[in-house]
PDB file of C-alpha atoms in Angstrom:
ATOM      1  CA  UNK A   1     -35.801  16.328  18.426  1.00  0.00           C
ATOM      2  CA  UNK A   2     -38.701  15.368  20.672  1.00  0.00           C
ATOM      3  CA  UNK A   3     -42.141  16.946  20.810  1.00  0.00           C
ATOM      4  CA  UNK A   4     -45.270  15.867  22.659  1.00  0.00           C
ATOM      5  CA  UNK A   5     -48.926  15.736  21.813  1.00  0.00           C
ATOM      6  CA  UNK A   6     -50.604  16.352  25.155  1.00  0.00           C
ATOM      7  CA  UNK A   7     -54.123  15.984  23.717  1.00  0.00           C
ATOM      8  CA  UNK A   8     -56.033  16.247  20.465  1.00  0.00           C
ATOM      9  CA  UNK A   9     -56.782  19.859  21.408  1.00  0.00           C
ATOM     10  CA  UNK A  10     -53.109  20.808  20.977  1.00  0.00           C
ATOM     11  CA  UNK A  11     -52.212  18.537  18.057  1.00  0.00           C
ATOM     12  CA  UNK A  12     -52.156  21.492  15.644  1.00  0.00           C
ATOM     13  CA  UNK A  13     -49.583  23.268  17.854  1.00  0.00           C
ATOM     14  CA  UNK A  14     -47.454  20.134  17.837  1.00  0.00           C
ATOM     15  CA  UNK A  15     -47.864  19.820  14.054  1.00  0.00           C
ATOM     16  CA  UNK A  16     -46.796  23.449  13.677  1.00  0.00           C
ATOM     17  CA  UNK A  17     -43.626  22.729  15.682  1.00  0.00           C
ATOM     18  CA  UNK A  18     -42.956  19.751  13.426  1.00  0.00           C
ATOM     19  CA  UNK A  19     -43.589  21.724  10.215  1.00  0.00           C
ATOM     20  CA  UNK A  20     -41.190  24.435  11.390  1.00  0.00           C
ATOM     21  CA  UNK A  21     -38.454  21.773  11.559  1.00  0.00           C
ATOM     22  CA  UNK A  22     -39.023  20.309   8.072  1.00  0.00           C
ATOM     23  CA  UNK A  23     -36.490  22.573   6.382  1.00  0.00           C
ATOM     24  CA  UNK A  24     -35.423  21.171   3.029  1.00  0.00           C
ATOM     25  CA  UNK A  25     -36.049  17.547   4.018  1.00  0.00           C
ATOM     26  CA  UNK A  26     -38.807  15.947   1.982  1.00  0.00           C
ATOM     27  CA  UNK A  27     -39.262  12.280   2.939  1.00  0.00           C
ATOM     28  CA  UNK A  28     -40.571  11.457   6.417  1.00  0.00           C
ATOM     29  CA  UNK A  29     -41.104   7.866   7.567  1.00  0.00           C
ATOM     30  CA  UNK A  30     -43.619   7.593  10.429  1.00  0.00           C
ATOM     31  CA  UNK A  31     -43.136   4.611  12.729  1.00  0.00           C
ATOM     32  CA  UNK A  32     -45.540   3.616  15.481  1.00  0.00           C
ATOM     33  CA  UNK A  33     -47.878   0.887  16.594  1.00  0.00           C
ATOM     34  CA  UNK A  34     -51.401   0.601  15.251  1.00  0.00           C
ATOM     35  CA  UNK A  35     -53.417   3.344  16.940  1.00  0.00           C
ATOM     36  CA  UNK A  36     -50.370   5.406  17.923  1.00  0.00           C
ATOM     37  CA  UNK A  37     -51.716   8.391  15.995  1.00  0.00           C
ATOM     38  CA  UNK A  38     -49.696   8.401  12.766  1.00  0.00           C
ATOM     39  CA  UNK A  39     -52.638   9.265  10.513  1.00  0.00           C
ATOM     40  CA  UNK A  40     -54.030  11.826  12.948  1.00  0.00           C
ATOM     41  CA  UNK A  41     -50.672  13.570  13.230  1.00  0.00           C
ATOM     42  CA  UNK A  42     -50.118  13.541   9.449  1.00  0.00           C
ATOM     43  CA  UNK A  43     -53.582  15.049   9.027  1.00  0.00           C
ATOM     44  CA  UNK A  44     -52.615  17.856  11.445  1.00  0.00           C
ATOM     45  CA  UNK A  45     -49.342  18.410   9.531  1.00  0.00           C
ATOM     46  CA  UNK A  46     -51.265  18.697   6.258  1.00  0.00           C
ATOM     47  CA  UNK A  47     -53.696  21.158   7.835  1.00  0.00           C
ATOM     48  CA  UNK A  48     -50.736  23.249   9.054  1.00  0.00           C
ATOM     49  CA  UNK A  49     -49.395  23.231   5.504  1.00  0.00           C
ATOM     50  CA  UNK A  50     -52.651  24.701   4.239  1.00  0.00           C
ATOM     51  CA  UNK A  51     -54.073  21.579   2.629  1.00  0.00           C
ATOM     52  CA  UNK A  52     -57.741  22.263   1.960  1.00  0.00           C
ATOM     53  CA  UNK A  53     -58.635  18.795   0.653  1.00  0.00           C
ATOM     54  CA  UNK A  54     -60.305  16.178   2.822  1.00  0.00           C
ATOM     55  CA  UNK A  55     -57.389  14.367   4.439  1.00  0.00           C
ATOM     56  CA  UNK A  56     -57.925  10.648   4.920  1.00  0.00           C
ATOM     57  CA  UNK A  57     -55.781   7.591   5.399  1.00  0.00           C
ATOM     58  CA  UNK A  58     -54.714   6.092   2.073  1.00  0.00           C
ATOM     59  CA  UNK A  59     -54.942   2.564   3.501  1.00  0.00           C
ATOM     60  CA  UNK A  60     -56.663   1.140   0.435  1.00  0.00           C
ATOM     61  CA  UNK A  61     -55.393   3.582  -2.190  1.00  0.00           C
ATOM     62  CA  UNK A  62     -51.808   3.383  -0.792  1.00  0.00           C
ATOM     63  CA  UNK A  63     -51.225   7.029  -1.733  1.00  0.00           C
ATOM     64  CA  UNK A  64     -53.158  10.281  -1.503  1.00  0.00           C
ATOM     65  CA  UNK A  65     -51.986  13.522  -3.080  1.00  0.00           C
ATOM     66  CA  UNK A  66     -52.843  16.877  -1.549  1.00  0.00           C
ATOM     67  CA  UNK A  67     -52.008  20.425  -2.546  1.00  0.00           C
ATOM     68  CA  UNK A  68     -50.326  22.525   0.151  1.00  0.00           C
ATOM     69  CA  UNK A  69     -50.681  26.295   0.341  1.00  0.00           C
ATOM     70  CA  UNK A  70     -47.820  27.096   2.674  1.00  0.00           C
ATOM     71  CA  UNK A  71     -44.964  29.592   2.464  1.00  0.00           C
ATOM     72  CA  UNK A  72     -42.742  26.822   3.855  1.00  0.00           C
ATOM     73  CA  UNK A  73     -43.127  24.914   0.590  1.00  0.00           C
ATOM     74  CA  UNK A  74     -43.249  26.166  -2.980  1.00  0.00           C
ATOM     75  CA  UNK A  75     -46.685  27.577  -3.845  1.00  0.00           C
ATOM     76  CA  UNK A  76     -49.208  24.854  -4.597  1.00  0.00           C
ATOM     77  CA  UNK A  77     -46.775  22.074  -3.706  1.00  0.00           C
ATOM     78  CA  UNK A  78     -47.842  18.462  -3.709  1.00  0.00           C
ATOM     79  CA  UNK A  79     -47.874  16.508  -0.485  1.00  0.00           C
ATOM     80  CA  UNK A  80     -47.934  12.734  -0.881  1.00  0.00           C
ATOM     81  CA  UNK A  81     -49.346  10.671   1.980  1.00  0.00           C
ATOM     82  CA  UNK A  82     -48.517   6.973   1.799  1.00  0.00           C
ATOM     83  CA  UNK A  83     -49.861   4.062   3.823  1.00  0.00           C
ATOM     84  CA  UNK A  84     -48.007   0.836   3.083  1.00  0.00           C
ATOM     85  CA  UNK A  85     -49.880  -1.264   5.670  1.00  0.00           C
ATOM     86  CA  UNK A  86     -51.493  -3.434   2.981  1.00  0.00           C
ATOM     87  CA  UNK A  87     -48.349  -3.962   0.890  1.00  0.00           C
ATOM     88  CA  UNK A  88     -47.724  -7.684   0.554  1.00  0.00           C
ATOM     89  CA  UNK A  89     -44.660  -7.655  -1.713  1.00  0.00           C
ATOM     90  CA  UNK A  90     -42.045  -5.023  -2.402  1.00  0.00           C
ATOM     91  CA  UNK A  91     -42.773  -5.452  -6.118  1.00  0.00           C
ATOM     92  CA  UNK A  92     -46.027  -3.548  -5.512  1.00  0.00           C
ATOM     93  CA  UNK A  93     -43.960  -0.514  -4.498  1.00  0.00           C
ATOM     94  CA  UNK A  94     -41.806  -0.849  -7.610  1.00  0.00           C
ATOM     95  CA  UNK A  95     -44.942  -1.133  -9.762  1.00  0.00           C
ATOM     96  CA  UNK A  96     -46.413   2.084  -8.339  1.00  0.00           C
ATOM     97  CA  UNK A  97     -43.266   3.974  -9.319  1.00  0.00           C
ATOM     98  CA  UNK A  98     -42.184   4.958  -5.809  1.00  0.00           C
ATOM     99  CA  UNK A  99     -39.070   6.724  -7.162  1.00  0.00           C
ATOM    100  CA  UNK A 100     -41.243   9.262  -8.988  1.00  0.00           C
ATOM    101  CA  UNK A 101     -42.642  10.317  -5.614  1.00  0.00           C
ATOM    102  CA  UNK A 102     -39.706   9.904  -3.214  1.00  0.00           C
ATOM    103  CA  UNK A 103     -37.245  11.757  -5.472  1.00  0.00           C
ATOM    104  CA  UNK A 104     -39.656  14.385  -6.839  1.00  0.00           C
ATOM    105  CA  UNK A 105     -38.824  17.066  -4.290  1.00  0.00           C
ATOM    106  CA  UNK A 106     -42.419  16.921  -3.039  1.00  0.00           C
ATOM    107  CA  UNK A 107     -43.150  16.316   0.621  1.00  0.00           C
ATOM    108  CA  UNK A 108     -43.680  12.586   1.260  1.00  0.00           C
ATOM    109  CA  UNK A 109     -45.275  11.435   4.522  1.00  0.00           C
ATOM    110  CA  UNK A 110     -45.073   7.654   4.873  1.00  0.00           C
ATOM    111  CA  UNK A 111     -46.980   5.368   7.240  1.00  0.00           C
ATOM    112  CA  UNK A 112     -45.743   1.795   7.820  1.00  0.00           C
ATOM    113  CA  UNK A 113     -42.309   2.461   6.278  1.00  0.00           C
ATOM    114  CA  UNK A 114     -40.904  -0.653   7.934  1.00  0.00           C
ATOM    115  CA  UNK A 115     -42.564  -2.639   5.141  1.00  0.00           C
ATOM    116  CA  UNK A 116     -40.555  -0.829   2.445  1.00  0.00           C
ATOM    117  CA  UNK A 117     -37.363   0.169   4.272  1.00  0.00           C
ATOM    118  CA  UNK A 118     -35.048  -1.168   1.590  1.00  0.00           C
ATOM    119  CA  UNK A 119     -36.361   1.394  -0.930  1.00  0.00           C
ATOM    120  CA  UNK A 120     -36.536   4.411   1.385  1.00  0.00           C
ATOM    121  CA  UNK A 121     -34.132   7.205   0.426  1.00  0.00           C
ATOM    122  CA  UNK A 122     -31.028   7.361   2.606  1.00  0.00           C
ATOM    123  CA  UNK A 123     -31.998  10.832   3.787  1.00  0.00           C
ATOM    124  CA  UNK A 124     -35.529   9.845   4.855  1.00  0.00           C
ATOM    125  CA  UNK A 125     -36.273  11.246   8.293  1.00  0.00           C
ATOM    126  CA  UNK A 126     -37.366   8.616  10.806  1.00  0.00           C
ATOM    127  CA  UNK A 127     -40.293   9.866  12.901  1.00  0.00           C
ATOM    128  CA  UNK A 128     -41.359   7.666  15.802  1.00  0.00           C
ATOM    129  CA  UNK A 129     -44.703   8.179  17.528  1.00  0.00           C
ATOM    130  CA  UNK A 130     -45.058   6.477  20.895  1.00  0.00           C
ATOM    131  CA  UNK A 131     -48.191   6.402  23.018  1.00  0.00           C
ATOM    132  CA  UNK A 132     -47.449   6.985  26.689  1.00  0.00           C
ATOM    133  CA  UNK A 133     -49.321   5.409  29.611  1.00  0.00           C
ATOM    134  CA  UNK A 134     -51.167   8.691  30.258  1.00  0.00           C
ATOM    135  CA  UNK A 135     -52.468   8.824  26.658  1.00  0.00           C
ATOM    136  CA  UNK A 136     -50.074  11.502  25.448  1.00  0.00           C
ATOM    137  CA  UNK A 137     -47.884  10.865  22.408  1.00  0.00           C
ATOM    138  CA  UNK A 138     -44.162  11.456  22.087  1.00  0.00           C
ATOM    139  CA  UNK A 139     -42.787  12.233  18.643  1.00  0.00           C
ATOM    140  CA  UNK A 140     -39.067  11.749  18.040  1.00  0.00           C
ATOM    141  CA  UNK A 141     -37.289  12.639  14.811  1.00  0.00           C
TER     142      UNK A 141
END
């Protein structure tokens, strides 16, 4: 599927379209260049899911956990937001217990998954965000 972010003003509409397609899938791997809008789009997804926490990039923490209040997920479901940009060795991912998150049934939104591809679940959904020449973003999944 392909959806577009025309501007930051309509990012929530785009996030809503994305959320409506989640279904029972739980692990989403977001690919895109630096500055493509991965964190911004994940923030909009979390807002659409009713996350009330402050949503920030987990660049230094590697993982942030939020509580979603959405009928699309079980009440008070966890949403895990990962940013593996600073991972230097795959052993760091093993040490953090990635399996406990990826196979928990909770929603996992992963930035920089190319650094940990060998441990991604087979059913992880690949989401590619591409910035267009006119500044819009195309999201394919």
